[in-house]
mmCIF file of N, CA and C in Angstrom:
data_model
loop_
_atom_site.group_PDB
_atom_site.id
_atom_site.type_symbol
_atom_site.label_atom_id
_atom_site.label_comp_id
_atom_site.label_asym_id
_atom_site.label_seq_id
_atom_site.Cartn_x
_atom_site.Cartn_y
_atom_site.Cartn_z
ATOM 1 N N MET A 296 42.966 0.205 13.076
ATOM 2 C CA MET A 296 42.384 1.226 12.045
ATOM 3 C C MET A 296 42.844 2.604 12.467
ATOM 4 N N ARG A 297 41.809 3.485 11.386
ATOM 5 C CA ARG A 297 42.690 5.028 11.815
ATOM 6 C C ARG A 297 41.880 5.666 11.674
ATOM 7 N N ILE A 298 41.110 6.794 12.382
ATOM 8 C CA ILE A 298 39.921 7.139 12.579
ATOM 9 C C ILE A 298 39.802 8.862 12.777
ATOM 10 N N GLY A 299 40.285 9.473 11.978
ATOM 11 C CA GLY A 299 40.443 10.582 11.555
ATOM 12 C C GLY A 299 42.151 11.252 12.718
ATOM 13 N N LYS A 300 42.200 11.605 13.867
ATOM 14 C CA LYS A 300 43.626 11.129 14.594
ATOM 15 C C LYS A 300 43.072 10.264 15.604
ATOM 16 N N ILE A 301 42.572 9.994 15.675
ATOM 17 C CA ILE A 301 42.350 8.367 16.716
ATOM 18 C C ILE A 301 43.332 7.765 15.847
ATOM 19 N N GLU A 302 44.239 6.128 16.373
ATOM 20 C CA GLU A 302 43.995 5.167 15.781
ATOM 21 C C GLU A 302 44.101 4.224 16.659
ATOM 22 N N ILE A 303 43.358 3.199 16.417
ATOM 23 C CA ILE A 303 42.361 2.079 17.318
ATOM 24 C C ILE A 303 43.615 0.943 16.602
ATOM 25 N N LEU A 304 44.602 0.745 17.945
ATOM 26 C CA LEU A 304 45.467 -0.394 17.685
ATOM 27 C C LEU A 304 44.467 -2.052 17.993
ATOM 28 N N PRO A 305 45.117 -3.249 17.544
ATOM 29 C CA PRO A 305 44.185 -4.412 17.773
ATOM 30 C C PRO A 305 44.845 -4.802 18.651
ATOM 31 N N TRP A 306 42.933 -5.242 19.249
ATOM 32 C CA TRP A 306 42.713 -5.582 20.512
ATOM 33 C C TRP A 306 43.696 -5.328 22.096
ATOM 34 N N ASN A 307 43.432 -4.085 22.450
ATOM 35 C CA ASN A 307 44.693 -2.837 23.114
ATOM 36 C C ASN A 307 43.951 -2.376 24.552
ATOM 37 N N ARG A 308 43.977 -2.722 25.164
ATOM 38 C CA ARG A 308 43.587 -2.404 26.321
ATOM 39 C C ARG A 308 43.036 -0.568 26.432
ATOM 40 N N LYS A 309 43.967 0.385 25.446
ATOM 41 C CA LYS A 309 43.673 1.402 25.513
ATOM 42 C C LYS A 309 42.787 1.560 25.246
ATOM 43 N N ASN A 310 42.303 0.964 23.781
ATOM 44 C CA ASN A 310 41.531 1.175 22.376
ATOM 45 C C ASN A 310 40.155 0.515 23.008
ATOM 46 N N PHE A 311 40.062 0.244 23.739
ATOM 47 C CA PHE A 311 38.416 -0.408 24.050
ATOM 48 C C PHE A 311 37.493 0.265 24.031
ATOM 49 N N LEU A 312 37.501 1.058 24.518
ATOM 50 C CA LEU A 312 36.576 1.987 24.262
ATOM 51 C C LEU A 312 36.716 2.709 23.305
ATOM 52 N N PRO A 313 36.595 3.407 22.298
ATOM 53 C CA PRO A 313 36.847 3.667 20.898
ATOM 54 C C PRO A 313 36.491 2.074 20.103
ATOM 55 N N ARG A 314 36.503 1.435 20.292
ATOM 56 C CA ARG A 314 36.830 0.163 19.926
ATOM 57 C C ARG A 314 34.634 -0.091 19.579
ATOM 58 N N ILE A 315 34.713 -0.527 20.999
ATOM 59 C CA ILE A 315 33.303 -0.085 21.844
ATOM 60 C C ILE A 315 32.545 0.965 20.541
ATOM 61 N N ILE A 316 33.480 1.725 21.071
ATOM 62 C CA ILE A 316 31.817 3.023 20.156
ATOM 63 C C ILE A 316 31.433 2.865 18.843
ATOM 64 N N VAL A 317 32.731 2.177 18.218
ATOM 65 C CA VAL A 317 33.250 2.221 16.663
ATOM 66 C C VAL A 317 31.429 0.974 16.275
ATOM 67 N N VAL A 318 32.070 0.207 16.894
ATOM 68 C CA VAL A 318 31.061 -1.673 16.588
ATOM 69 C C VAL A 318 29.549 -0.811 17.223
ATOM 70 N N GLY A 319 29.751 -0.351 17.910
ATOM 71 C CA GLY A 319 28.384 0.643 18.703
ATOM 72 C C GLY A 319 27.129 0.973 16.733
ATOM 73 N N LEU A 320 27.644 1.927 16.889
ATOM 74 C CA LEU A 320 27.573 3.049 15.800
ATOM 75 C C LEU A 320 27.454 1.687 14.696
ATOM 76 N N PHE A 321 28.264 1.180 13.880
ATOM 77 C CA PHE A 321 27.694 0.259 13.359
ATOM 78 C C PHE A 321 27.227 -0.554 13.396
ATOM 79 N N PHE A 322 26.252 -1.060 14.482
ATOM 80 C CA PHE A 322 25.331 -2.152 15.214
ATOM 81 C C PHE A 322 24.295 -1.034 14.778
ATOM 82 N N VAL A 323 24.014 0.441 15.437
ATOM 83 C CA VAL A 323 22.915 1.188 15.245
ATOM 84 C C VAL A 323 22.211 1.343 13.522
ATOM 85 N N TRP A 324 23.796 1.708 12.908
ATOM 86 C CA TRP A 324 23.455 2.267 11.578
ATOM 87 C C TRP A 324 23.222 1.109 10.708
ATOM 88 N N VAL A 325 23.263 -0.522 10.859
ATOM 89 C CA VAL A 325 23.165 -1.604 10.302
ATOM 90 C C VAL A 325 21.240 -1.069 10.383
ATOM 91 N N LEU A 326 21.387 -1.612 11.843
ATOM 92 C CA LEU A 326 19.678 -1.298 12.268
ATOM 93 C C LEU A 326 18.820 -0.031 12.166
ATOM 94 N N GLY A 327 19.299 0.700 12.003
ATOM 95 C CA GLY A 327 18.655 1.964 11.604
ATOM 96 C C GLY A 327 18.254 1.800 10.247
ATOM 97 N N CYS A 328 19.523 1.121 9.155
ATOM 98 C CA CYS A 328 19.201 0.912 7.296
ATOM 99 C C CYS A 328 18.674 0.143 7.741
ATOM 100 N N THR A 329 18.295 -1.213 8.503
ATOM 101 C CA THR A 329 16.855 -2.523 7.928
ATOM 102 C C THR A 329 16.189 -1.197 8.360
ATOM 103 N N PHE A 330 15.887 -0.609 9.729
ATOM 104 C CA PHE A 330 14.472 -0.451 9.763
ATOM 105 C C PHE A 330 13.666 0.172 8.956
ATOM 106 N N ALA A 331 14.778 0.996 8.101
ATOM 107 C CA ALA A 331 14.157 2.301 7.348
ATOM 108 C C ALA A 331 13.531 0.940 6.362
ATOM 109 N N ILE A 332 14.161 0.159 5.506
ATOM 110 C CA ILE A 332 14.124 -0.389 4.312
ATOM 111 C C ILE A 332 13.052 -1.333 4.978
ATOM 112 N N ILE A 333 12.548 -1.592 6.135
ATOM 113 C CA ILE A 333 11.414 -2.418 6.310
ATOM 114 C C ILE A 333 10.481 -1.524 6.409
ATOM 115 N N ASN A 334 10.013 -0.186 6.840
ATOM 116 C CA ASN A 334 9.278 1.005 6.975
ATOM 117 C C ASN A 334 8.922 1.068 5.281
ATOM 118 N N GLU A 335 9.264 0.921 4.217
ATOM 119 C CA GLU A 335 9.662 1.680 3.216
ATOM 120 C C GLU A 335 8.410 0.099 2.442
ATOM 121 N N HIS A 336 8.784 -0.541 3.139
ATOM 122 C CA HIS A 336 8.107 -2.078 2.165
ATOM 123 C C HIS A 336 6.416 -1.882 2.967
ATOM 124 N N ARG A 337 6.866 -1.455 3.629
ATOM 125 C CA ARG A 337 5.410 -1.298 4.805
ATOM 126 C C ARG A 337 4.693 -0.411 4.504
ATOM 127 N N ILE A 338 5.297 0.746 3.670
ATOM 128 C CA ILE A 338 4.402 2.314 3.413
ATOM 129 C C ILE A 338 3.682 1.316 1.673
ATOM 130 N N ILE A 339 5.080 0.821 1.074
ATOM 131 C CA ILE A 339 4.753 0.800 0.152
ATOM 132 C C ILE A 339 3.369 -0.054 -0.449
ATOM 133 N N ARG A 340 3.462 -1.736 0.751
ATOM 134 C CA ARG A 340 2.463 -2.495 0.538
ATOM 135 C C ARG A 340 0.609 -2.058 1.190
ATOM 136 N N VAL A 341 1.085 -0.243 1.963
ATOM 137 C CA VAL A 341 -0.592 0.341 2.466
ATOM 138 C C VAL A 341 -0.667 0.919 0.850
ATOM 139 N N GLN A 342 0.004 1.659 0.311
ATOM 140 C CA GLN A 342 -0.356 2.044 -0.871
ATOM 141 C C GLN A 342 -0.968 1.082 -1.792
ATOM 142 N N GLN A 343 -0.227 -0.114 -1.684
ATOM 143 C CA GLN A 343 -0.726 -1.351 -2.847
ATOM 144 C C GLN A 343 -2.254 -1.263 -2.246
ATOM 145 N N GLN A 344 -2.566 -1.482 -1.505
ATOM 146 C CA GLN A 344 -3.556 -2.196 -0.844
ATOM 147 C C GLN A 344 -4.504 -0.722 -1.007
ATOM 148 N N GLU A 345 -4.367 0.465 -0.368
ATOM 149 C CA GLU A 345 -5.287 1.359 -0.628
ATOM 150 C C GLU A 345 -5.573 1.662 -2.462
ATOM 151 N N ILE A 346 -4.550 1.152 -3.862
ATOM 152 C CA ILE A 346 -4.664 1.712 -4.867
ATOM 153 C C ILE A 346 -6.087 0.357 -5.309
ATOM 154 N N GLN A 347 -5.511 -0.733 -4.623
ATOM 155 C CA GLN A 347 -6.663 -2.211 -4.860
ATOM 156 C C GLN A 347 -7.751 -2.071 -4.448
ATOM 157 N N GLU A 348 -7.573 -0.941 -3.213
ATOM 158 C CA GLU A 348 -9.315 -0.688 -2.591
ATOM 159 C C GLU A 348 -9.931 -0.387 -3.228
ATOM 160 N N GLN A 349 -9.288 1.102 -4.049
ATOM 161 C CA GLN A 349 -9.698 2.409 -4.799
ATOM 162 C C GLN A 349 -10.492 1.800 -6.004
ATOM 163 N N GLU A 350 -9.798 0.442 -6.477
ATOM 164 C CA GLU A 350 -10.222 0.078 -7.767
ATOM 165 C C GLU A 350 -11.180 -0.594 -7.450
ATOM 166 N N GLN A 351 -11.460 -1.223 -6.642
ATOM 167 C CA GLN A 351 -12.349 -2.440 -6.053
ATOM 168 C C GLN A 351 -14.472 -1.530 -5.809
ATOM 169 N N ARG A 352 -13.028 -0.396 -5.044
ATOM 170 C CA ARG A 352 -14.436 0.412 -5.014
ATOM 171 C C ARG A 352 -15.209 1.059 -6.451
ATOM 172 N N ARG A 353 -14.360 1.388 -6.956
ATOM 173 C CA ARG A 353 -14.988 2.188 -8.843
ATOM 174 C C ARG A 353 -15.580 0.717 -9.554
ATOM 175 N N GLU A 354 -15.018 -0.723 -9.785
ATOM 176 C CA GLU A 354 -15.727 -1.857 -9.793
ATOM 177 C C GLU A 354 -16.748 -1.457 -8.957
ATOM 178 N N GLU A 355 -17.203 -1.744 -7.809
ATOM 179 C CA GLU A 355 -18.216 -1.580 -7.216
ATOM 180 C C GLU A 355 -19.100 -0.838 -8.034
ATOM 181 N N ILE A 356 -18.645 0.914 -8.188
ATOM 182 C CA ILE A 356 -19.420 1.467 -8.396
ATOM 183 C C ILE A 356 -20.153 1.130 -9.802
ATOM 184 N N LEU A 357 -18.809 0.996 -11.056
ATOM 185 C CA LEU A 357 -19.855 0.492 -12.041
ATOM 186 C C LEU A 357 -21.012 -0.546 -12.122
ATOM 187 N N ARG A 358 -20.782 -1.489 -11.045
ATOM 188 C CA ARG A 358 -21.774 -2.498 -11.529
ATOM 189 C C ARG A 358 -22.620 -2.201 -11.191
ATOM 190 N N ARG A 359 -22.969 -0.679 -9.985
ATOM 191 C CA ARG A 359 -24.605 -0.718 -9.596
ATOM 192 C C ARG A 359 -24.902 -0.046 -10.827
ATOM 193 N N GLU A 360 -23.711 0.880 -11.333
ATOM 194 C CA GLU A 360 -24.871 1.804 -11.873
ATOM 195 C C GLU A 360 -25.137 1.151 -13.786
ATOM 196 N N ALA A 361 -24.303 0.105 -13.616
ATOM 197 C CA ALA A 361 -25.007 -1.224 -14.882
ATOM 198 C C ALA A 361 -26.376 -1.676 -14.554
ATOM 199 N N GLU A 362 -26.170 -1.917 -13.297
ATOM 200 C CA GLU A 362 -27.646 -3.240 -12.970
ATOM 201 C C GLU A 362 -28.495 -2.407 -12.838
ATOM 202 N N TYR A 363 -28.848 -0.756 -12.532
ATOM 203 C CA TYR A 363 -29.341 0.396 -12.331
ATOM 204 C C TYR A 363 -29.860 0.302 -13.807
ATOM 205 N N LYS A 364 -29.079 0.826 -14.428
ATOM 206 C CA LYS A 364 -29.504 1.404 -16.082
ATOM 207 C C LYS A 364 -29.776 -0.218 -16.743
ATOM 208 N N ARG A 365 -29.521 -1.035 -16.067
ATOM 209 C CA ARG A 365 -30.788 -2.739 -16.897
ATOM 210 C C ARG A 365 -31.438 -2.230 -16.387
ATOM 211 N N ARG A 366 -31.971 -2.278 -14.587
ATOM 212 C CA ARG A 366 -33.163 -2.064 -14.433
ATOM 213 C C ARG A 366 -34.084 -1.166 -14.670
ATOM 214 N N VAL A 367 -33.192 0.339 -15.315
ATOM 215 C CA VAL A 367 -34.684 1.055 -16.237
ATOM 216 C C VAL A 367 -34.751 0.522 -16.917
ATOM 217 N N ARG A 368 -33.987 -0.278 -18.044
ATOM 218 C CA ARG A 368 -34.224 -0.441 -19.610
ATOM 219 C C ARG A 368 -35.514 -1.284 -19.291
ATOM 220 N N GLN A 369 -35.832 -2.318 -17.791
ATOM 221 C CA GLN A 369 -36.620 -3.280 -17.849
ATOM 222 C C GLN A 369 -37.510 -2.760 -17.264
ATOM 223 N N ASP A 370 -37.990 -2.155 -16.823
ATOM 224 C CA ASP A 370 -38.960 -0.956 -16.688
ATOM 225 C C ASP A 370 -39.827 -0.291 -17.396
ATOM 226 N N GLN A 371 -38.602 0.569 -18.537
ATOM 227 C CA GLN A 371 -39.087 0.720 -19.994
ATOM 228 C C GLN A 371 -39.695 -0.025 -20.709
ATOM 229 N N MET A 372 -38.886 -1.296 -21.324
ATOM 230 C CA MET A 372 -39.903 -2.004 -21.577
ATOM 231 C C MET A 372 -40.806 -2.341 -21.267
ATOM 232 N N ILE A 373 -41.576 -3.000 -20.040
ATOM 233 C CA ILE A 373 -43.158 -2.752 -19.297
ATOM 234 C C ILE A 373 -43.165 -2.273 -19.729
ATOM 235 N N ARG A 374 -43.016 -0.722 -19.279
ATOM 236 C CA ARG A 374 -44.265 0.246 -19.536
ATOM 237 C C ARG A 374 -44.432 0.055 -21.214
ATOM 238 N N SER A 375 -43.673 -0.198 -21.703
ATOM 239 C CA SER A 375 -43.780 0.261 -23.067
ATOM 240 C C SER A 375 -44.551 -1.064 -23.850
ATOM 241 N N SER A 376 -44.428 -2.119 -23.554
ATOM 242 C CA SER A 376 -45.264 -3.234 -23.508
ATOM 243 C C SER A 376 -46.408 -3.097 -23.044
ATOM 244 N N VAL A 377 -46.529 -3.109 -21.869
ATOM 245 C CA VAL A 377 -48.454 -2.329 -21.411
ATOM 246 C C VAL A 377 -48.495 -1.577 -22.264
ATOM 247 N N GLN A 378 -48.561 -0.276 -22.931
ATOM 248 C CA GLN A 378 -48.863 0.518 -22.941
ATOM 249 C C GLN A 378 -49.037 0.305 -24.845
ATOM 250 N N ASN A 379 -48.572 -0.687 -25.272
ATOM 251 C CA ASN A 379 -48.821 -1.300 -26.683
ATOM 252 C C ASN A 379 -49.709 -2.332 -26.631
ATOM 253 N N ALA A 380 -50.217 -2.971 -25.081
ATOM 254 C CA ALA A 380 -51.510 -3.551 -25.433
ATOM 255 C C ALA A 380 -53.007 -2.590 -25.043
ATOM 256 N N VAL A 381 -52.569 -1.869 -24.444
ATOM 257 C CA VAL A 381 -53.598 -1.205 -24.141
ATOM 258 C C VAL A 381 -53.810 -0.438 -25.880
ATOM 259 N N ASP A 382 -53.459 0.340 -26.636
ATOM 260 C CA ASP A 382 -53.301 0.675 -27.409
ATOM 261 C C ASP A 382 -54.154 -0.276 -28.690
ATOM 262 N N TYR A 383 -53.357 -1.849 -27.823
ATOM 263 C CA TYR A 383 -54.163 -2.664 -29.296
ATOM 264 C C TYR A 383 -55.162 -3.615 -28.864
ATOM 265 N N ALA A 384 -55.956 -2.997 -27.595
ATOM 266 C CA ALA A 384 -57.183 -3.352 -27.203
ATOM 267 C C ALA A 384 -58.154 -2.302 -27.971
ATOM 268 N N ARG A 385 -57.753 -1.015 -28.275
ATOM 269 C CA ARG A 385 -58.383 -0.003 -27.929
ATOM 270 C C ARG A 385 -59.022 -0.352 -29.528
#
């Protein structure tokens, strides 16, 4: 194997250190890529959770708003029916 000007002969005592360095660099590269992929998946998962939480908050706000409007309408209906009863009694 030849890397630049360095020639690594197969299983020779002279090339033990360069071979260890090359193998070590390969494993560091593999571990770094693995870590980057895992980290990217973690970031994507966190972003998806944040989006889901925002949608839940939005739905909760809409539900509360609809409940509030329903109560206001009920109160207005009760008041108008009481007013109609008072007008009718006169």
